[in-house]
Coordinates of N, CA and C and ligand atoms in Angstrom, one line a residue:
M1470 N 18.5 -13.6 2.7 CA 17.2 -14.3 3.1 C 16.5 -14.6 1.8
Q1471 N 16.0 -15.8 1.8 CA 15.2 -16.3 0.7 C 13.9 -15.6 0.6
P1472 N 13.6 -14.9 -0.5 CA 12.3 -14.3 -0.5 C 11.1 -15.2 -0.4
K1473 N 10.1 -14.8 0.4 CA 9.0 -15.7 0.7 C 7.9 -15.6 -0.4
M1474 N 8.3 -16.0 -1.6 CA 7.5 -15.7 -2.7 C 6.6 -16.8 -3.1
Q1475 N 7.0 -18.0 -2.8 CA 6.2 -19.1 -3.3 C 4.9 -19.3 -2.6
L1476 N 3.9 -19.7 -3.4 CA 2.6 -19.9 -2.8 C 2.6 -21.0 -1.8
F1477 N 3.5 -22.0 -2.1 CA 3.5 -23.2 -1.2 C 4.0 -22.9 0.2
M1478 N 4.6 -21.7 0.3 CA 5.1 -21.3 1.7 C 4.0 -20.6 2.5
L1479 N 2.9 -20.4 1.9 CA 1.8 -19.7 2.6 C 1.4 -20.4 3.9
E1480 N 1.2 -21.7 3.8 CA 0.8 -22.4 5.0 C 1.8 -22.3 6.2
K1481 N 3.0 -22.4 5.8 CA 4.1 -22.3 6.9 C 4.1 -20.8 7.4
E1482 N 4.0 -19.9 6.5 CA 4.0 -18.5 6.9 C 2.8 -18.1 7.8
I1483 N 1.7 -18.7 7.6 CA 0.5 -18.5 8.4 C 0.8 -19.0 9.8
S1484 N 1.4 -20.2 9.9 CA 1.7 -20.8 11.2 C 2.7 -19.9 11.9
N1485 N 3.7 -19.4 11.2 CA 4.7 -18.5 11.8 C 4.0 -17.2 12.4
Y1486 N 3.1 -16.7 11.6 CA 2.4 -15.5 12.0 C 1.6 -15.7 13.3
L1487 N 0.9 -16.9 13.3 CA 0.1 -17.2 14.5 C 1.0 -17.4 15.7
L1488 N 2.1 -18.1 15.6 CA 3.1 -18.2 16.7 C 3.6 -16.9 17.2
K1489 N 4.0 -16.0 16.3 CA 4.5 -14.7 16.7 C 3.5 -13.8 17.3
S1490 N 2.3 -13.8 16.8 CA 1.3 -12.9 17.2 C 0.5 -13.4 18.4
G1491 N 0.6 -14.7 18.7 CA -0.1 -15.3 19.8 C -1.6 -15.5 19.5
N1492 N -2.0 -15.4 18.3 CA -3.4 -15.6 17.9 C -3.6 -17.1 17.7
K1493 N -4.8 -17.6 17.9 CA -5.0 -19.1 17.7 C -5.4 -19.3 16.3
S1494 N -6.0 -18.4 15.6 CA -6.3 -18.6 14.2 C -6.4 -17.3 13.5
L1495 N -6.3 -17.5 12.2 CA -6.4 -16.4 11.3 C -7.8 -16.5 10.6
N1496 N -8.7 -15.8 11.2 CA -10.1 -15.9 10.8 C -10.5 -14.8 9.9
V1497 N -10.1 -14.9 8.6 CA -10.1 -13.7 7.7 C -11.5 -13.3 7.3
K1498 N -11.8 -12.0 7.7 CA -13.1 -11.4 7.3 C -13.0 -10.2 6.4
A1499 N -11.7 -9.6 6.4 CA -11.5 -8.4 5.6 C -10.1 -8.3 5.0
F1500 N -10.1 -7.7 3.8 CA -8.8 -7.4 3.2 C -8.6 -5.9 3.2
L1501 N -7.4 -5.4 3.6 CA -7.1 -4.0 3.6 C -6.1 -3.7 2.5
F1502 N -6.5 -3.0 1.5 CA -5.7 -2.7 0.3 C -5.0 -1.4 0.3
D1503 N -3.8 -1.4 0.1 CA -3.1 -0.1 -0.3 C -3.5 0.2 -1.7
M1504 N -3.3 1.5 -2.2 CA -3.7 1.9 -3.5 C -2.6 1.9 -4.6
D1505 N -1.6 2.9 -4.3 CA -0.6 3.1 -5.3 C 0.3 1.8 -5.4
G1506 N 0.6 1.4 -6.6 CA 1.4 0.2 -6.8 C 0.7 -1.1 -6.5
V1507 N -0.6 -1.0 -6.1 CA -1.4 -2.2 -5.8 C -2.6 -2.2 -6.7
L1508 N -3.4 -1.2 -6.6 CA -4.6 -1.1 -7.4 C -4.4 -0.3 -8.7
F1509 N -3.4 0.7 -8.6 CA -3.1 1.5 -9.8 C -1.6 1.3 -10.0
N1510 N -1.2 1.3 -11.3 CA 0.2 1.2 -11.7 C 0.7 2.7 -11.7
S1511 N 0.6 3.3 -10.6 CA 0.9 4.8 -10.5 C 2.2 5.1 -10.0
M1512 N 3.0 4.1 -9.5 CA 4.2 4.5 -8.8 C 5.3 5.1 -9.7
P1513 N 5.4 4.6 -11.0 CA 6.4 5.3 -11.8 C 6.1 6.8 -12.0
F1514 N 4.9 7.2 -12.0 CA 4.5 8.6 -12.1 C 4.8 9.3 -10.8
H1515 N 4.5 8.7 -9.7 CA 4.7 9.3 -8.4 C 6.2 9.5 -8.2
A1516 N 7.0 8.5 -8.5 CA 8.5 8.6 -8.3 C 9.0 9.8 -9.1
K1517 N 8.6 9.9 -10.4 CA 9.1 10.9 -11.3 C 8.6 12.3 -10.8
S1518 N 7.3 12.4 -10.4 CA 6.8 13.7 -10.0 C 7.4 14.2 -8.6
W1519 N 7.7 13.2 -7.7 CA 8.4 13.6 -6.5 C 9.8 14.2 -6.8
H1520 N 10.5 13.5 -7.7 CA 11.9 13.9 -8.1 C 11.8 15.3 -8.7
L1521 N 10.9 15.5 -9.6 CA 10.9 16.8 -10.3 C 10.4 17.9 -9.5
A1522 N 9.4 17.7 -8.7 CA 8.8 18.8 -7.8 C 9.9 19.2 -6.8
A1523 N 10.5 18.2 -6.1 CA 11.5 18.5 -5.1 C 12.6 19.4 -5.6
K1524 N 13.0 19.0 -6.8 CA 14.1 19.8 -7.5 C 13.8 21.3 -7.6
E1525 N 12.5 21.5 -8.0 CA 12.1 22.9 -8.2 C 12.2 23.7 -6.9
F1526 N 12.2 23.0 -5.7 CA 12.3 23.7 -4.4 C 13.6 23.5 -3.8
G1527 N 14.6 23.1 -4.6 CA 16.0 22.9 -4.0 C 16.1 21.7 -3.1
L1528 N 15.2 20.7 -3.3 CA 15.3 19.5 -2.5 C 15.7 18.4 -3.5
D1529 N 16.2 17.3 -2.9 CA 16.6 16.2 -3.8 C 16.1 14.8 -3.4
I1530 N 15.3 14.2 -4.2 CA 14.9 12.8 -4.0 C 14.9 12.1 -5.3
S1531 N 15.7 11.0 -5.3 CA 15.8 10.2 -6.6 C 14.6 9.4 -6.7
E1532 N 14.3 8.8 -7.9 CA 13.1 8.0 -8.1 C 13.2 6.8 -7.2
Q1533 N 14.4 6.2 -7.1 CA 14.6 5.0 -6.2 C 14.2 5.3 -4.8
Q1534 N 14.7 6.5 -4.3 CA 14.3 6.9 -2.9 C 12.8 7.2 -2.8
A1535 N 12.2 7.6 -3.9 CA 10.8 7.8 -3.8 C 10.0 6.5 -3.6
Y1536 N 10.6 5.4 -4.2 CA 10.0 4.1 -4.0 C 10.2 3.7 -2.6
M1537 N 11.4 4.0 -2.0 CA 11.6 3.6 -0.6 C 10.7 4.4 0.4
N1538 N 10.4 5.6 0.0 CA 9.5 6.4 0.8 C 8.0 6.2 0.6
E1539 N 7.7 5.4 -0.4 CA 6.3 5.2 -0.7 C 5.5 4.8 0.5
G1540 N 4.3 5.4 0.6 CA 3.4 5.0 1.7 C 3.2 6.2 2.7
R1541 N 4.3 7.0 2.8 CA 4.2 8.2 3.6 C 3.1 9.1 3.0
T1542 N 2.5 10.0 3.8 CA 1.7 11.0 3.3 C 2.6 12.0 2.6
G1543 N 2.0 12.9 1.7 CA 2.8 13.9 1.0 C 3.5 14.8 2.1
A1544 N 2.8 15.2 3.1 CA 3.4 16.0 4.1 C 4.5 15.3 4.8
G1545 N 4.4 14.0 5.0 CA 5.5 13.3 5.7 C 6.7 13.2 4.8
T1546 N 6.6 13.0 3.5 CA 7.7 13.0 2.6 C 8.4 14.3 2.6
I1547 N 7.6 15.4 2.5 CA 8.1 16.8 2.3 C 8.9 17.1 3.6
N1548 N 8.3 16.7 4.8 CA 9.0 17.0 6.0 C 10.3 16.3 6.1
E1549 N 10.4 15.0 5.7 CA 11.6 14.3 5.7 C 12.7 15.0 4.9
L1550 N 12.3 15.5 3.7 CA 13.2 16.2 2.8 C 13.7 17.5 3.5
A1551 N 12.7 18.2 4.1 CA 13.1 19.5 4.7 C 14.1 19.3 5.8
L1552 N 13.8 18.3 6.6 CA 14.8 18.0 7.7 C 16.1 17.7 7.2
R1553 N 16.2 16.9 6.1 CA 17.5 16.5 5.6 C 18.2 17.6 4.9
F1554 N 17.5 18.5 4.1 CA 18.2 19.5 3.3 C 18.2 20.9 4.0
W1555 N 17.2 21.2 4.8 CA 17.1 22.5 5.4 C 17.4 22.4 6.9
G1556 N 17.4 21.2 7.4 CA 17.7 21.1 8.9 C 16.5 21.6 9.7
R1557 N 15.4 21.6 9.2 CA 14.2 22.0 10.0 C 12.9 21.4 9.4
N1558 N 11.8 21.5 10.1 CA 10.6 21.0 9.6 C 10.1 22.0 8.5
A1559 N 9.3 21.5 7.6 CA 8.7 22.3 6.5 C 7.5 23.0 7.2
T1560 N 7.3 24.3 6.7 CA 6.1 25.0 7.2 C 4.9 24.5 6.5
Q1561 N 3.7 24.7 7.1 CA 2.5 24.3 6.4 C 2.4 24.8 5.0
N1562 N 2.8 26.1 4.9 CA 2.7 26.7 3.5 C 3.6 26.0 2.5
E1563 N 4.8 25.6 3.0 CA 5.8 24.9 2.1 C 5.2 23.6 1.7
I1564 N 4.6 22.9 2.7 CA 4.1 21.6 2.5 C 3.0 21.7 1.4
E1565 N 2.1 22.7 1.5 CA 1.0 22.8 0.6 C 1.5 23.2 -0.8
E1566 N 2.5 24.0 -0.9 CA 3.1 24.5 -2.2 C 3.8 23.3 -2.9
I1567 N 4.6 22.6 -2.2 CA 5.4 21.5 -2.8 C 4.4 20.4 -3.2
Y1568 N 3.5 20.1 -2.3 CA 2.6 19.0 -2.7 C 1.7 19.3 -3.8
K1569 N 1.3 20.6 -3.9 CA 0.4 21.0 -5.0 C 1.2 20.9 -6.4
R1570 N 2.5 21.3 -6.3 CA 3.3 21.1 -7.5 C 3.5 19.7 -7.9
K1571 N 3.8 18.9 -6.9 CA 4.0 17.4 -7.1 C 2.7 16.8 -7.7
A1572 N 1.5 17.2 -7.2 CA 0.3 16.7 -7.8 C 0.1 17.1 -9.2
E1573 N 0.5 18.4 -9.5 CA 0.3 18.9 -10.9 C 1.2 18.1 -11.8
I1574 N 2.5 17.9 -11.4 CA 3.4 17.1 -12.3 C 2.8 15.7 -12.5
F1575 N 2.3 15.1 -11.4 CA 1.8 13.7 -11.4 C 0.7 13.6 -12.5
V1576 N -0.3 14.6 -12.5 CA -1.4 14.6 -13.5 C -0.8 14.7 -14.9
S1577 N 0.2 15.6 -15.0 CA 0.8 15.8 -16.4 C 1.6 14.6 -16.9
C1578 N 1.9 13.6 -16.0 CA 2.6 12.4 -16.5 C 1.7 11.6 -17.3
G1579 N 0.4 11.7 -17.2 CA -0.5 10.9 -18.0 C -1.4 10.1 -17.1
H1580 N -2.0 9.1 -17.7 CA -3.1 8.4 -17.1 C -2.5 7.1 -16.4
A1581 N -2.7 7.0 -15.1 CA -2.2 5.8 -14.4 C -3.3 4.7 -14.5
E1582 N -2.9 3.6 -15.1 CA -3.8 2.5 -15.4 C -4.0 1.7 -14.1
P1583 N -5.2 1.1 -14.0 CA -5.3 0.1 -12.9 C -4.3 -1.0 -13.1
M1584 N -3.9 -1.6 -12.0 CA -2.9 -2.7 -12.0 C -3.6 -3.9 -12.6
K1585 N -2.9 -4.6 -13.5 CA -3.4 -5.8 -14.0 C -3.7 -6.8 -13.0
G1586 N -4.9 -7.4 -13.0 CA -5.3 -8.4 -12.0 C -6.1 -7.8 -10.8
A1587 N -6.0 -6.5 -10.6 CA -6.6 -5.9 -9.4 C -8.1 -6.0 -9.4
F1588 N -8.7 -5.8 -10.6 CA -10.2 -5.9 -10.7 C -10.7 -7.3 -10.4
E1589 N -10.0 -8.3 -11.0 CA -10.3 -9.7 -10.9 C -10.2 -10.1 -9.4
L1590 N -9.1 -9.7 -8.8 CA -8.9 -10.0 -7.4 C -10.0 -9.5 -6.5
L1591 N -10.3 -8.2 -6.6 CA -11.3 -7.5 -5.8 C -12.7 -8.2 -6.0
T1592 N -12.9 -8.6 -7.3 CA -14.2 -9.3 -7.6 C -14.3 -10.6 -6.8
S1593 N -13.2 -11.4 -6.9 CA -13.1 -12.7 -6.2 C -13.3 -12.5 -4.7
I1594 N -12.7 -11.5 -4.1 CA -12.8 -11.3 -2.7 C -14.2 -10.9 -2.3
K1595 N -14.9 -10.1 -3.1 CA -16.3 -9.7 -2.8 C -17.1 -11.0 -2.9
K1596 N -16.9 -11.8 -3.9 CA -17.7 -13.0 -4.1 C -17.5 -14.0 -2.9
S1597 N -16.4 -13.9 -2.3 CA -16.1 -14.8 -1.1 C -16.8 -14.2 0.1
G1598 N -17.5 -13.1 0.0 CA -18.2 -12.5 1.1 C -17.3 -11.8 2.1
L1599 N -16.1 -11.4 1.7 CA -15.2 -10.7 2.6 C -15.3 -9.2 2.3
K1600 N -15.0 -8.4 3.4 CA -15.0 -7.0 3.3 C -13.7 -6.5 2.7
I1601 N -13.8 -5.3 2.0 CA -12.6 -4.7 1.4 C -12.5 -3.2 1.9
V1602 N -11.3 -2.9 2.4 CA -11.1 -1.5 2.9 C -9.9 -1.0 2.2
L1603 N -9.9 0.3 1.8 CA -8.7 1.0 1.2 C -7.9 1.7 2.3
V1604 N -6.6 1.5 2.3 CA -5.8 2.1 3.3 C -4.6 2.7 2.6
T1605 N -4.7 4.0 2.2 CA -3.7 4.7 1.4 C -3.2 5.9 2.1
G1606 N -1.9 6.2 1.9 CA -1.4 7.5 2.3 C -1.6 8.6 1.4
S1607 N -2.3 8.3 0.3 CA -2.4 9.2 -0.8 C -3.5 10.2 -0.5
G1608 N -3.3 11.5 -1.1 CA -4.3 12.5 -1.0 C -4.5 13.0 -2.5
Q1609 N -4.1 12.1 -3.4 CA -4.1 12.5 -4.9 C -5.6 12.3 -5.3
K1610 N -6.3 13.5 -5.5 CA -7.7 13.4 -5.8 C -7.9 12.7 -7.2
S1611 N -7.0 12.9 -8.1 CA -7.2 12.4 -9.4 C -7.3 10.8 -9.4
L1612 N -6.6 10.2 -8.4 CA -6.7 8.7 -8.3 C -7.8 8.3 -7.5
L1613 N -8.0 9.0 -6.3 CA -9.1 8.6 -5.4 C -10.5 8.7 -6.2
D1614 N -10.6 9.7 -7.1 CA -11.8 9.8 -7.9 C -12.0 8.7 -8.8
K1615 N -10.9 8.1 -9.3 CA -10.9 7.1 -10.3 C -11.3 5.7 -9.7
L1616 N -11.2 5.5 -8.4 CA -11.4 4.2 -7.8 C -12.8 3.7 -8.2
N1617 N -13.8 4.6 -8.2 CA -15.2 4.2 -8.5 C -15.3 3.9 -9.9
H1618 N -14.6 4.5 -10.8 CA -14.7 4.3 -12.2 C -14.1 2.9 -12.5
Y1619 N -13.0 2.5 -12.0 CA -12.4 1.3 -12.3 C -12.8 0.1 -11.5
F1620 N -13.2 0.4 -10.2 CA -13.6 -0.7 -9.3 C -15.0 -0.3 -8.8
P1621 N -16.0 -0.2 -9.6 CA -17.3 0.3 -9.2 C -17.9 -0.5 -8.1
G1622 N -18.5 0.2 -7.1 CA -19.2 -0.5 -6.0 C -18.3 -1.1 -5.0
T1623 N -17.0 -0.8 -5.0 CA -16.1 -1.4 -4.1 C -15.7 -0.5 -3.0
F1624 N -15.4 0.8 -3.3 CA -14.9 1.7 -2.3 C -15.9 2.9 -2.1
A1625 N -16.4 2.9 -0.8 CA -17.2 4.1 -0.4 C -16.5 4.8 0.7
P1626 N -16.8 6.0 1.0 CA -16.0 6.8 2.0 C -15.9 6.0 3.3
E1627 N -16.9 5.2 3.7 CA -16.9 4.6 5.0 C -15.9 3.4 5.0
N1628 N -15.5 2.9 3.8 CA -14.4 1.9 3.8 C -13.1 2.4 3.1
M1629 N -12.8 3.7 3.4 CA -11.6 4.2 2.9 C -10.8 5.0 4.0
V1630 N -9.5 4.7 4.0 CA -8.6 5.5 4.9 C -7.6 6.2 4.0
T1631 N -7.6 7.5 3.9 CA -6.7 8.2 3.0 C -5.9 9.2 3.8
A1632 N -5.0 10.0 3.1 CA -4.2 11.0 3.8 C -5.0 11.9 4.7
F1633 N -6.3 12.1 4.3 CA -7.1 13.0 5.1 C -7.6 12.5 6.4
D1634 N -7.4 11.2 6.6 CA -8.0 10.6 7.9 C -6.9 10.3 8.9
V1635 N -5.6 10.5 8.6 CA -4.6 10.1 9.5 C -3.8 11.3 10.1
K1636 N -3.2 11.0 11.3 CA -2.3 12.0 11.9 C -0.9 11.7 11.5
Y1637 N -0.5 10.4 11.6 CA 0.9 10.0 11.4 C 1.1 9.4 10.0
G1638 N 0.2 8.6 9.6 CA 0.5 7.9 8.3 C 1.5 6.8 8.4
K1639 N 1.6 5.9 7.3 CA 2.5 4.9 7.3 C 3.9 5.5 7.4
P1640 N 5.0 4.9 8.0 CA 5.0 3.5 8.4 C 4.4 3.3 9.8
N1641 N 3.8 4.3 10.4 CA 3.1 4.1 11.7 C 1.9 3.1 11.4
P1642 N 1.6 2.3 12.4 CA 0.5 1.3 12.2 C -0.9 2.0 12.1
E1643 N -0.9 3.3 12.5 CA -2.2 4.1 12.6 C -3.2 3.8 11.4
P1644 N -2.7 4.0 10.2 CA -3.7 3.9 9.1 C -4.4 2.5 9.0
Y1645 N -3.6 1.5 9.3 CA -4.1 0.1 9.3 C -5.0 -0.2 10.5
L1646 N -4.6 0.5 11.6 CA -5.5 0.3 12.8 C -6.9 1.0 12.6
I1647 N -6.8 2.1 11.9 CA -8.1 2.8 11.5 C -8.9 1.9 10.5
G1648 N -8.1 1.3 9.6 CA -8.7 0.3 8.6 C -9.4 -0.8 9.3
L1649 N -8.8 -1.4 10.4 CA -9.5 -2.5 11.1 C -10.8 -2.0 11.7
K1650 N -10.7 -0.8 12.3 CA -11.9 -0.2 12.9 C -13.0 0.0 11.8
K1651 N -12.7 0.5 10.6 CA -13.7 0.7 9.6 C -14.3 -0.7 9.1
A1652 N -13.4 -1.7 9.1 CA -13.9 -3.0 8.7 C -14.6 -3.7 9.9
N1653 N -14.4 -3.1 11.1 CA -15.0 -3.7 12.3 C -14.5 -5.2 12.6
V1654 N -13.2 -5.3 12.4 CA -12.6 -6.6 12.6 C -11.3 -6.5 13.5
A1655 N -10.9 -7.6 14.1 CA -9.6 -7.6 14.8 C -8.4 -7.8 13.9
A1656 N -7.2 -7.7 14.4 CA -6.0 -7.8 13.6 C -5.9 -9.2 13.0
N1657 N -6.3 -10.2 13.7 CA -6.2 -11.6 13.2 C -7.4 -12.0 12.3
E1658 N -8.2 -11.0 12.0 CA -9.4 -11.2 11.1 C -9.2 -10.4 9.8
A1659 N -8.0 -10.0 9.5 CA -7.7 -9.2 8.3 C -6.4 -9.6 7.7
V1660 N -6.3 -9.2 6.4 CA -5.0 -9.4 5.6 C -4.7 -8.0 5.0
V1661 N -3.5 -7.6 5.0 CA -3.0 -6.4 4.4 C -2.4 -6.8 3.0
V1662 N -2.7 -6.0 2.0 CA -2.0 -6.1 0.7 C -1.3 -4.9 0.4
E1663 N 0.0 -5.0 0.3 CA 0.9 -3.8 0.2 C 2.0 -4.0 -0.8
N1664 N 2.5 -3.0 -1.4 CA 3.7 -3.1 -2.3 C 4.9 -2.4 -1.7
A1665 N 4.7 -1.5 -0.8 CA 5.9 -0.6 -0.4 C 6.5 -1.1 0.9
P1666 N 7.8 -0.9 1.1 CA 8.5 -1.3 2.3 C 7.8 -0.6 3.6
L1667 N 7.6 0.7 3.5 CA 7.0 1.3 4.7 C 5.6 0.9 4.9
G1668 N 4.9 0.6 3.9 CA 3.5 0.1 4.0 C 3.5 -1.3 4.7
V1669 N 4.4 -2.1 4.3 CA 4.5 -3.5 4.9 C 4.8 -3.3 6.4
R1670 N 5.8 -2.4 6.7 CA 6.1 -2.1 8.1 C 4.9 -1.7 8.9
A1671 N 4.0 -0.9 8.3 CA 2.8 -0.4 9.0 C 1.8 -1.6 9.2
G1672 N 1.7 -2.4 8.2 CA 0.7 -3.5 8.3 C 1.2 -4.5 9.4
V1673 N 2.5 -4.8 9.4 CA 3.1 -5.7 10.3 C 3.0 -5.2 11.7
A1674 N 3.3 -3.9 11.9 CA 3.2 -3.2 13.2 C 1.8 -3.2 13.7
A1675 N 0.8 -3.2 12.8 CA -0.6 -3.3 13.3 C -1.0 -4.7 13.7
G1676 N -0.1 -5.6 13.5 CA -0.3 -7.0 13.9 C -1.1 -7.8 12.9
I1677 N -1.1 -7.3 11.6 CA -2.0 -8.0 10.6 C -1.1 -8.8 9.7
F1678 N -1.6 -10.0 9.2 CA -0.9 -10.8 8.2 C -0.8 -10.0 7.0
T1679 N 0.5 -9.8 6.5 CA 0.7 -8.9 5.4 C 1.3 -9.6 4.2
I1680 N 0.5 -9.5 3.1 CA 0.9 -10.0 1.8 C 1.6 -8.8 1.0
A1681 N 2.8 -9.0 0.6 CA 3.4 -8.0 -0.3 C 3.3 -8.4 -1.7
V1682 N 2.9 -7.5 -2.6 CA 3.0 -7.7 -4.0 C 4.1 -6.8 -4.5
N1683 N 5.2 -7.4 -5.1 CA 6.3 -6.6 -5.5 C 6.2 -6.2 -6.9
T1684 N 5.5 -5.0 -7.1 CA 5.2 -4.5 -8.4 C 6.2 -3.5 -8.9
G1685 N 7.2 -3.2 -8.1 CA 8.1 -2.1 -8.4 C 9.5 -2.6 -8.6
P1686 N 10.5 -1.6 -8.6 CA 11.9 -2.0 -8.9 C 12.7 -2.5 -7.7
L1687 N 12.1 -2.4 -6.5 CA 12.9 -2.8 -5.3 C 13.1 -4.3 -5.2
P1688 N 14.2 -4.8 -4.6 CA 14.4 -6.2 -4.4 C 13.4 -6.8 -3.4
D1689 N 13.0 -8.1 -3.5 CA 12.1 -8.7 -2.6 C 12.7 -8.7 -1.1
E1690 N 14.0 -8.7 -1.0 CA 14.6 -8.7 0.3 C 14.2 -7.6 1.2
I1691 N 14.0 -6.4 0.6 CA 13.6 -5.2 1.3 C 12.2 -5.4 2.0
L1692 N 11.3 -6.1 1.2 CA 10.0 -6.3 1.7 C 10.0 -7.4 2.8
S1693 N 10.9 -8.4 2.6 CA 11.1 -9.5 3.6 C 11.5 -8.9 4.9
K1694 N 12.6 -8.0 4.8 CA 13.1 -7.4 6.0 C 12.1 -6.6 6.8
E1695 N 11.2 -6.0 6.1 CA 10.1 -5.2 6.8 C 9.1 -6.1 7.4
G1696 N 9.2 -7.4 7.1 CA 8.3 -8.4 7.8 C 7.2 -8.9 7.0
A1697 N 7.2 -8.7 5.7 CA 6.1 -9.2 4.8 C 6.0 -10.7 5.1
N1698 N 4.8 -11.2 5.3 CA 4.6 -12.7 5.6 C 4.8 -13.5 4.3
V1699 N 4.3 -13.0 3.2 CA 4.6 -13.6 1.9 C 4.8 -12.5 0.9
I1700 N 5.4 -12.9 -0.2 CA 5.6 -11.9 -1.3 C 5.2 -12.5 -2.6
F1701 N 4.3 -11.9 -3.3 CA 3.8 -12.3 -4.6 C 4.4 -11.4 -5.7
P1702 N 4.7 -11.9 -6.9 CA 5.4 -11.1 -7.9 C 4.5 -10.1 -8.5
S1703 N 3.2 -10.2 -8.5 CA 2.3 -9.3 -9.1 C 0.9 -9.4 -8.6
M1704 N 0.1 -8.4 -8.9 CA -1.3 -8.6 -8.6 C -2.0 -9.6 -9.4
Q1705 N -1.5 -9.7 -10.7 CA -2.1 -10.8 -11.5 C -1.9 -12.2 -11.0
Y1706 N -0.7 -12.4 -10.5 CA -0.3 -13.7 -9.8 C -1.3 -13.9 -8.7
F1707 N -1.5 -12.9 -7.9 CA -2.4 -13.0 -6.7 C -3.8 -13.4 -7.2
A1708 N -4.3 -12.6 -8.2 CA -5.6 -12.9 -8.7 C -5.8 -14.3 -9.2
E1709 N -4.8 -14.8 -10.0 CA -4.8 -16.1 -10.6 C -4.8 -17.2 -9.5
N1710 N -4.2 -16.9 -8.4 CA -4.0 -17.9 -7.3 C -5.0 -17.7 -6.1
W1711 N -6.0 -16.8 -6.3 CA -6.9 -16.5 -5.2 C -7.4 -17.7 -4.5
E1712 N -7.9 -18.7 -5.3 CA -8.6 -19.8 -4.7 C -7.6 -20.5 -3.7
K1713 N -6.4 -20.7 -4.1 CA -5.4 -21.4 -3.2 C -5.1 -20.5 -2.0
V1714 N -5.0 -19.2 -2.2 CA -4.7 -18.3 -1.1 C -5.8 -18.4 0.0
I1715 N -7.1 -18.2 -0.5 CA -8.2 -18.2 0.5 C -8.3 -19.6 1.2
E1716 N -8.1 -20.6 0.4 CA -8.2 -22.0 1.0 C -7.2 -22.1 2.1
N1717 N -5.9 -21.7 1.9 CA -4.9 -21.7 3.0 C -5.3 -20.9 4.2
L1718 N -5.8 -19.7 3.9 CA -6.2 -18.7 5.0 C -7.3 -19.3 5.8
R1719 N -8.2 -20.0 5.1 CA -9.4 -20.5 5.8 C -9.1 -21.8 6.6
K1720 N -8.1 -22.5 6.3 CA -7.8 -23.7 7.0 C -6.9 -23.5 8.2
S1721 N -6.5 -22.2 8.4 CA -5.6 -21.9 9.5 C -6.3 -21.9 10.8
Ligands
MG1883 MG1 1.7 1.4 -2.4

């Protein structure tokens, strides 16, 4: 499958979305943003810390697999591993212990920088009068606390969905459905911005037009297969082409 990467495909992909979803128009009022690999260049640290923490507990997850699992809550990832290697669910105690260790290693990896272009894109979206909601599976306090530092005045608790708000987490549509509620908009009034296969699946399952930014090592085809409506190569590309993107969204 040809990756849907080009900006000029946006118009066609919007028509496809409308046909499939049965909506008459895409009346965008809100953007729902994933955090890791979208707002922060934090995925290399997450992948490494999952790999190392799991190993300490006799579990095995490669960095590549960590990218494939991205989007799940910590508890979700640990349970997947427990089922695979121990043949049973992880206990609450094990989940807490392993996640605590993973978070410690994550912090020791260093300082996750904001993704290039993220600030500019968020600024443009705000200037266009659109709402912004964070929808992350993360419970990593060190990053959640940094949102305000790097993106001041953008994320308040009432427009954030984190690991603490969800029962199922991505790839279930639940976090994005909660995001729609927080933005007070319908599915055809929002756009999801995601980098991870399971996050794309969640956005698409929630019935929302989903833009994938491929900021990691996985091939575009994986994001296409999960149903991404378009794929951009970076957040910087998205920020630089914001005017064209919003123009296309508004004429639909
Ligand atoms: Mg992500």
